[in-house]
Amino acid sequence: MNEVIAMHRRAPGFHPGLMTDMYHPDSAYVSWRTGHNGLTTFDLYTRTAPFGGAYLLVAGLEAALEFVQAFRYTPEELKFLANIRDYDAAFLDELANLRFTGEILALPEGSIVFPNEPIMRITAPFREALLIEAGLLQAINLSTLIATKASRIVYAAEQGRPRRVAEFAFRRAQEPLTVARASYIGGCASTSLLNAAYEFRLPATGTVPHALIELFSTEEEAFEAISAAYNRYTLLLDTYDPRNAIHTAIAVALRSQETLGHTLAAVRLDSGDLVADSNYIREQLDRAGLENVRILASGDLDEWKISELLQAGAAIDSFGVGTTLGSGAGSIEQGVSGT
Amino acid sequence: MNEVIAMHRRAPGFHPGLMTDMYHPDSAYVSWRTGHNGLTTFDLYTRTAPFGGAYLLVAGLEAALEFVQAFRYTPEELKFLANIRDYDAAFLDELANLRFTGEILALPEGSIVFPNEPIMRITAPFREALLIEAGLLQAINLSTLIATKASRIVYAAEQGRPRRVAEFAFRRAQEPLTVARASYIGGCASTSLLNAAYEFRLPATGTVPHALIELFSTEEEAFEAISAAYNRYTLLLDTYDPRNAIHTAIAVALRSQETLGHTLAAVRLDSGDLVADSNYIREQLDRAGLENVRILASGDLDEWKISELLQAGAAIDSFGVGTTLGSGAGSIEQGVSGT
């Protein structure tokens, strides 16, 4: 007989006491049996900086400390442990009462740190230190990796003058909320992900997707609809042909400015020859008296590509970066190891 | 004046209606104003397979469907939207009542799929399809990437005969719960992360960390303590020198078998020359009549390194894989795009 299993969960539960590899409670048990539980210090640090760089930008402290504060075992969780391991009941009793009583020294979020410098130093009785080690590493690892990547991208974008970088990583990020937060610490100006903007009070920005342009029979109709809906709006130029689209965009912008008082804030290029197209588009905008309209570029960018574009003279005022930022592309080291 | 801000959250909240990029509600608003809301179909598929491979192993359907089922806007979330965008109130009323009414066709989790084959096909009124698109992509992207990586690693490990692969990715994984679940779908035999074992009812396995060996004054004392604590146990050989450690391990194993009836199930190598050391260790174990003790290897392994080790004749019975599995190393494409 086939039974249909009803789905009832919305997302996996977060169980701080179980955010540990099995060998940690196993080791804690050996420590408990043998009475070894002296004060232990472990440092979180890296041996090298990620992305072939020299530094890391520390982030993730908030999540790390929330994890430590929340760390405990519920009766349900202890029952689970008892089911999968043959621990002595008295050890489980100790776990039921275990809270972190140690000391944590850490660099503030947003600090620059170099390889072999401790990011965080934990001093606690051996079992406490052991049981929280992996959870702390996980919290610091990802955030520090992404904040470092963001700072490199923002640095590349700000050659000569400030240029904003918007984090557009949601659909490509493995953990998009953490990515949005760490990207902001790393210098990004905004996130595209509303859940992150809501949770962390970050500025949310967005442009226009190709799907919206394609919803209308003509690009002009789409541009008209967008310009009518918002008093400041962005138009996406590369759904069909950006050099055609800029003329339509300018005509729409001038009309909507006059009839509705609505302002074209920016145009976006998401593909094509970003150097040549951005210069062509800048020229057309300036000729039409739209000197304040910014050109935003996106599409598989990273710190290296952004540097190249700007060195080649691209007329780009801001960047949207997704995949490489959200995945920490360019490093599988993920930054941090503990000892 | 500096104020200390109290930390009260344990983890960021999950708001399905806000798990979207800002340009999606922005586009939905344009669609609402212009009355364009016809049935729309979009496919999730990939243009290429990740890791230079030919196929993908689909995973993430459960999280994707839970997201769609949970999709809605609470009054609090609508207030947030009204604060950051000047949407018409009637549009927000529509969002308040919006539920997914469309149709989703999808391949079952664990299916093999090739580039350009749809993994999932969504047909729904334009606004519904648009608002859930990025959240679906995010759910399928990560799980499919990791399941595919896991299947490649398991395939590499099973040359000639079955060899178990344990997922050890927790501290290096960006989203460790999803990684554990997808790795299991991809063929891993177990996870080291207890939270994942608890939530998804997966087998949990673990070995011994270096920190436990270092807790004792001598390696022998550590091995004795471990062998006394568990009726089946694993010993870690490379804290100091594996070729020395195997002799200590054998002596401890024979003693604990005789006095306690406890069995050495496996030894683990986490560094060093895995080919030469594993063969030396196999020889010593066999000589001591411990033919059933398995040799587990770990330490920055991936499908390529596992293939090389086995082709070079390494005497390894199972593998623990962490970083490369948890980060989907070898692909920043992350598998899936939508159209």
Tab-separated table of C-alpha atoms in Angstrom, chain A residues 25-323:
chain	number	residue	atom	x	y	z
A	25	PRO	CA	29.261	14.579	21.570
A	26	ASP	CA	31.103	11.259	21.115
A	27	SER	CA	34.315	12.967	22.207
A	28	ALA	CA	32.527	14.793	24.996
A	29	TYR	CA	31.396	11.408	26.244
A	30	VAL	CA	34.965	10.093	26.342
A	31	SER	CA	35.981	13.283	28.152
A	32	TRP	CA	33.119	12.820	30.629
A	33	ARG	CA	33.996	9.186	31.308
A	34	THR	CA	37.649	9.954	31.899
A	35	GLY	CA	37.171	13.183	33.826
A	36	HIS	CA	39.194	15.309	31.429
A	37	ASN	CA	37.418	18.652	31.281
A	38	GLY	CA	40.071	21.292	31.896
A	39	LEU	CA	39.865	24.814	30.529
A	40	THR	CA	40.604	24.651	26.826
A	41	THR	CA	41.332	27.455	24.405
A	42	PHE	CA	40.743	27.263	20.705
A	43	ASP	CA	41.299	29.944	18.119
A	44	LEU	CA	39.430	30.472	14.889
A	45	TYR	CA	41.866	31.710	12.259
A	46	THR	CA	42.819	31.091	8.656
A	47	ARG	CA	46.057	29.854	7.217
A	48	THR	CA	45.573	31.818	4.002
A	49	ALA	CA	43.203	34.509	2.795
A	50	PRO	CA	40.557	33.491	0.275
A	51	PHE	CA	40.383	34.560	-3.411
A	52	GLY	CA	44.175	34.825	-3.585
A	53	GLY	CA	43.951	38.007	-1.531
A	54	ALA	CA	45.832	39.252	1.493
A	55	TYR	CA	43.068	39.855	4.007
A	56	LEU	CA	39.693	38.743	5.308
A	57	LEU	CA	36.796	40.910	6.361
A	58	VAL	CA	35.317	39.376	9.497
A	59	ALA	CA	31.569	38.798	9.676
A	60	GLY	CA	29.166	36.371	11.273
A	61	LEU	CA	29.779	37.276	14.902
A	62	GLU	CA	26.106	37.956	15.560
A	63	ALA	CA	25.019	34.550	14.260
A	64	ALA	CA	27.894	32.914	16.140
A	65	LEU	CA	26.945	34.507	19.449
A	66	GLU	CA	23.245	33.820	18.965
A	67	PHE	CA	24.167	30.201	18.412
A	68	VAL	CA	26.184	30.067	21.635
A	69	GLN	CA	23.458	31.812	23.613
A	70	ALA	CA	20.836	29.437	22.265
A	71	PHE	CA	22.983	26.349	22.795
A	72	ARG	CA	21.200	23.707	24.863
A	73	TYR	CA	19.612	20.262	24.634
A	74	THR	CA	15.868	19.786	24.866
A	75	PRO	CA	14.406	16.533	26.230
A	76	GLU	CA	13.382	15.619	22.671
A	77	GLU	CA	16.943	16.106	21.425
A	78	LEU	CA	18.381	14.065	24.283
A	79	LYS	CA	15.967	11.273	23.455
A	80	PHE	CA	17.297	11.357	19.902
A	81	LEU	CA	20.887	11.113	21.167
A	82	ALA	CA	19.947	8.229	23.437
A	83	ASN	CA	18.389	6.441	20.471
A	84	ILE	CA	21.411	6.656	18.222
A	85	ARG	CA	24.253	6.266	20.751
A	86	ASP	CA	24.650	4.148	23.852
A	87	TYR	CA	25.694	6.999	26.138
A	88	ASP	CA	25.421	6.614	29.898
A	89	ALA	CA	22.243	8.278	31.214
A	90	ALA	CA	24.276	10.443	33.607
A	91	PHE	CA	26.119	11.944	30.635
A	92	LEU	CA	22.793	12.892	29.050
A	93	ASP	CA	21.827	14.501	32.361
A	94	GLU	CA	24.949	16.633	32.131
A	95	LEU	CA	24.037	17.629	28.571
A	96	ALA	CA	20.528	18.617	29.726
A	97	ASN	CA	22.060	21.226	32.009
A	98	LEU	CA	24.955	22.246	29.823
A	99	ARG	CA	25.177	25.928	28.944
A	100	PHE	CA	28.190	27.802	27.622
A	101	THR	CA	30.003	29.260	30.629
A	102	GLY	CA	33.268	30.127	28.904
A	103	GLU	CA	34.750	33.276	27.468
A	104	ILE	CA	34.742	34.441	23.878
A	105	LEU	CA	37.091	37.118	22.584
A	106	ALA	CA	36.389	38.223	19.042
A	107	LEU	CA	37.134	40.898	16.510
A	108	PRO	CA	34.125	43.090	15.745
A	109	GLU	CA	32.214	42.397	12.561
A	110	GLY	CA	33.720	44.312	9.676
A	111	SER	CA	37.290	44.045	11.003
A	112	ILE	CA	40.134	43.377	8.635
A	113	VAL	CA	42.093	40.310	9.653
A	114	PHE	CA	45.137	38.635	8.160
A	115	PRO	CA	46.032	34.937	7.937
A	116	ASN	CA	47.153	33.421	11.242
A	117	GLU	CA	45.541	36.196	13.298
A	118	PRO	CA	42.792	34.872	15.566
A	119	ILE	CA	39.303	35.999	14.561
A	120	MET	CA	37.804	34.485	17.672
A	121	ARG	CA	39.258	32.864	20.793
A	122	ILE	CA	37.119	30.550	22.907
A	123	THR	CA	38.180	29.520	26.403
A	124	ALA	CA	35.893	27.071	28.171
A	125	PRO	CA	35.787	23.660	29.827
A	126	PHE	CA	36.774	21.105	27.192
A	127	ARG	CA	33.301	19.683	26.609
A	128	GLU	CA	31.657	23.079	26.162
A	129	ALA	CA	34.375	24.259	23.807
A	130	LEU	CA	34.159	21.063	21.798
A	131	LEU	CA	30.388	21.020	21.450
A	132	ILE	CA	30.169	24.574	20.109
A	133	GLU	CA	33.299	24.523	17.940
A	134	ALA	CA	31.826	23.389	14.638
A	135	GLY	CA	28.746	25.609	14.946
A	136	LEU	CA	30.914	28.656	15.561
A	137	LEU	CA	33.151	27.794	12.637
A	138	GLN	CA	30.171	27.369	10.352
A	139	ALA	CA	28.726	30.742	11.385
A	140	ILE	CA	32.001	32.618	10.940
A	141	ASN	CA	33.151	30.717	7.841
A	142	LEU	CA	30.351	31.619	5.501
A	143	SER	CA	29.832	35.209	6.590
A	144	THR	CA	33.540	36.004	6.545
A	145	LEU	CA	33.941	34.434	3.131
A	146	ILE	CA	31.083	36.455	1.645
A	147	ALA	CA	31.990	39.723	3.392
A	148	THR	CA	35.531	39.351	2.081
A	149	LYS	CA	34.274	38.690	-1.440
A	150	ALA	CA	31.948	41.697	-1.217
A	151	SER	CA	34.732	43.989	-0.043
A	152	ARG	CA	36.898	42.920	-2.973
A	153	ILE	CA	34.087	43.542	-5.436
A	154	VAL	CA	33.261	46.944	-3.936
A	155	TYR	CA	36.950	47.881	-3.977
A	156	ALA	CA	37.171	46.943	-7.652
A	157	ALA	CA	34.039	48.986	-8.416
A	158	GLU	CA	35.252	52.117	-6.671
A	159	GLN	CA	38.211	52.828	-8.896
A	160	GLY	CA	38.395	56.566	-9.281
A	161	ARG	CA	35.005	57.342	-7.808
A	162	PRO	CA	32.312	55.775	-5.633
A	163	ARG	CA	30.182	53.234	-7.449
A	164	ARG	CA	27.490	51.306	-5.656
A	165	VAL	CA	27.372	47.541	-5.710
A	166	ALA	CA	23.982	45.926	-5.232
A	167	GLU	CA	23.883	42.332	-4.007
A	168	PHE	CA	21.702	40.343	-6.439
A	169	ALA	CA	22.630	36.836	-5.251
A	170	PHE	CA	19.365	35.394	-3.974
A	171	ARG	CA	18.651	32.674	-6.500
A	172	ARG	CA	22.294	31.606	-6.669
A	173	ALA	CA	23.206	31.933	-3.011
A	174	GLN	CA	23.439	28.808	-0.929
A	175	GLU	CA	22.344	30.653	2.202
A	176	PRO	CA	20.822	33.871	0.839
A	177	LEU	CA	19.967	35.592	4.128
A	178	THR	CA	23.481	35.233	5.468
A	179	VAL	CA	24.882	36.265	2.103
A	180	ALA	CA	22.814	39.462	2.046
A	181	ARG	CA	23.872	40.419	5.553
A	182	ALA	CA	27.564	39.647	4.999
A	183	SER	CA	27.570	41.454	1.643
A	184	TYR	CA	26.289	44.575	3.333
A	185	ILE	CA	29.025	44.345	5.970
A	186	GLY	CA	31.476	43.934	3.091
A	187	GLY	CA	30.381	47.223	1.557
A	188	CYS	CA	27.477	46.455	-0.754
A	189	ALA	CA	24.905	49.232	-0.776
A	190	SER	CA	21.793	47.080	-0.877
A	191	THR	CA	20.279	43.638	-1.302
A	192	SER	CA	17.704	42.511	-3.822
A	193	LEU	CA	16.273	39.926	-1.413
A	194	LEU	CA	13.241	41.260	0.421
A	195	ASN	CA	13.432	38.709	3.233
A	196	ALA	CA	16.943	39.955	4.038
A	197	ALA	CA	15.919	43.598	3.824
A	198	TYR	CA	13.057	42.858	6.217
A	199	GLU	CA	15.068	40.815	8.711
A	200	PHE	CA	18.228	42.902	8.849
A	201	ARG	CA	16.783	46.318	7.977
A	202	LEU	CA	18.939	46.569	4.862
A	203	PRO	CA	18.207	48.829	1.898
A	204	ALA	CA	16.429	46.829	-0.805
A	205	THR	CA	16.955	47.665	-4.454
A	206	GLY	CA	15.938	46.077	-7.678
A	207	THR	CA	15.663	46.793	-11.347
A	208	VAL	CA	13.498	45.106	-13.989
A	209	PRO	CA	13.571	41.463	-15.095
A	210	HIS	CA	13.497	40.356	-18.718
A	211	ALA	CA	10.228	38.572	-17.950
A	212	LEU	CA	8.491	41.901	-17.366
A	213	ILE	CA	9.636	43.316	-20.705
A	214	GLU	CA	8.482	40.127	-22.422
A	215	LEU	CA	5.045	40.417	-20.833
A	216	PHE	CA	4.211	43.216	-23.294
A	217	SER	CA	3.924	43.016	-27.067
A	218	THR	CA	6.546	45.690	-27.592
A	219	GLU	CA	9.497	46.966	-25.593
A	220	GLU	CA	8.053	50.467	-25.807
A	221	GLU	CA	4.788	49.310	-24.241
A	222	ALA	CA	6.762	47.703	-21.423
A	223	PHE	CA	8.845	50.841	-20.859
A	224	GLU	CA	5.667	52.960	-20.840
A	225	ALA	CA	4.050	50.726	-18.254
A	226	ILE	CA	7.104	50.843	-16.002
A	227	SER	CA	7.519	54.602	-16.320
A	228	ALA	CA	3.847	55.073	-15.447
A	229	ALA	CA	4.003	52.849	-12.355
A	230	TYR	CA	6.889	54.473	-10.478
A	231	ASN	CA	7.997	58.021	-9.925
A	232	ARG	CA	11.608	56.830	-10.065
A	233	TYR	CA	12.208	53.824	-12.256
A	234	THR	CA	14.844	51.737	-13.995
A	235	LEU	CA	14.662	50.323	-17.511
A	236	LEU	CA	16.341	47.148	-18.689
A	237	LEU	CA	17.893	47.561	-22.119
A	238	ASP	CA	19.140	44.170	-23.252
A	239	THR	CA	16.010	42.084	-23.702
A	240	TYR	CA	16.265	42.541	-27.467
A	241	ASP	CA	18.952	45.043	-28.536
A	242	PRO	CA	20.344	47.617	-26.110
A	243	ARG	CA	21.352	50.152	-28.783
A	244	ASN	CA	17.811	50.158	-30.065
A	245	ALA	CA	16.335	50.090	-26.596
A	246	ILE	CA	18.169	53.186	-25.384
A	247	HIS	CA	16.382	55.335	-27.955
A	248	THR	CA	13.008	53.945	-26.890
A	249	ALA	CA	13.990	54.458	-23.251
A	250	ILE	CA	14.979	58.078	-23.862
A	251	ALA	CA	11.729	58.830	-25.677
A	252	VAL	CA	9.704	57.227	-22.881
A	253	ALA	CA	11.752	58.994	-20.202
A	254	LEU	CA	11.282	62.425	-21.726
A	255	ARG	CA	7.534	61.843	-22.153
A	256	SER	CA	6.970	60.496	-18.643
A	257	GLN	CA	9.037	63.313	-17.167
A	258	GLU	CA	6.873	65.840	-18.934
A	259	THR	CA	3.456	64.268	-18.517
A	260	LEU	CA	3.808	62.506	-15.140
A	261	GLY	CA	6.865	64.059	-13.526
A	262	HIS	CA	8.354	60.548	-13.277
A	263	THR	CA	12.134	60.220	-13.467
A	264	LEU	CA	14.246	57.599	-15.192
A	265	ALA	CA	16.805	56.867	-12.476
A	266	ALA	CA	18.894	54.250	-14.229
A	267	VAL	CA	19.179	51.882	-17.141
A	268	ARG	CA	20.510	48.366	-16.793
A	269	LEU	CA	22.667	46.275	-19.097
A	270	ASP	CA	22.768	42.573	-18.266
A	271	SER	CA	24.690	41.148	-21.238
A	272	GLY	CA	26.566	42.071	-24.383
A	273	ASP	CA	29.645	44.225	-24.861
A	274	LEU	CA	29.396	46.236	-21.656
A	275	VAL	CA	32.270	48.569	-22.565
A	276	ALA	CA	31.094	49.604	-26.027
A	277	ASP	CA	27.382	49.516	-25.215
A	278	SER	CA	27.719	51.531	-22.015
A	279	ASN	CA	29.676	54.248	-23.823
A	280	TYR	CA	27.141	54.389	-26.641
A	281	ILE	CA	24.306	54.565	-24.125
A	282	ARG	CA	26.030	57.229	-22.020
A	283	GLU	CA	26.454	59.352	-25.146
A	284	GLN	CA	22.782	59.030	-26.095
A	285	LEU	CA	21.609	59.818	-22.578
A	286	ASP	CA	23.852	62.883	-22.309
A	287	ARG	CA	22.738	64.170	-25.710
A	288	ALA	CA	19.123	63.928	-24.568
A	289	GLY	CA	19.902	65.930	-21.435
A	290	LEU	CA	19.625	62.833	-19.222
A	291	GLU	CA	23.066	63.252	-17.622
A	292	ASN	CA	21.719	62.110	-14.248
A	293	VAL	CA	20.513	58.742	-15.478
A	294	ARG	CA	22.901	56.098	-14.113
A	295	ILE	CA	24.039	53.035	-16.015
A	296	LEU	CA	23.934	49.839	-13.982
A	297	ALA	CA	25.665	46.706	-15.206
A	298	SER	CA	25.096	43.113	-14.168
A	299	GLY	CA	25.609	39.622	-15.547
A	300	ASP	CA	28.200	37.177	-14.162
A	301	LEU	CA	30.450	39.897	-12.796
A	302	ASP	CA	33.154	39.545	-10.180
A	303	GLU	CA	36.024	41.714	-8.916
A	304	TRP	CA	38.255	40.796	-11.863
A	305	LYS	CA	35.661	41.491	-14.543
A	306	ILE	CA	34.644	44.758	-12.910
A	307	SER	CA	38.291	45.893	-12.863
A	308	GLU	CA	38.684	44.992	-16.513
A	309	LEU	CA	35.498	46.804	-17.525
A	310	LEU	CA	36.492	50.001	-15.755
A	311	GLN	CA	40.057	49.869	-17.003
A	312	ALA	CA	38.692	49.462	-20.517
A	313	GLY	CA	36.707	52.671	-20.008
A	314	ALA	CA	33.202	51.311	-19.461
A	315	ALA	CA	30.728	54.094	-18.604
A	316	ILE	CA	29.184	52.206	-15.695
A	317	ASP	CA	27.946	53.906	-12.515
A	318	SER	CA	26.933	50.913	-10.441
A	319	PHE	CA	26.993	47.144	-10.478
A	320	GLY	CA	24.658	44.342	-9.535
A	321	VAL	CA	26.512	41.174	-8.544
A	322	GLY	CA	24.885	37.802	-7.962
A	323	THR	CA	26.369	34.359	-8.495
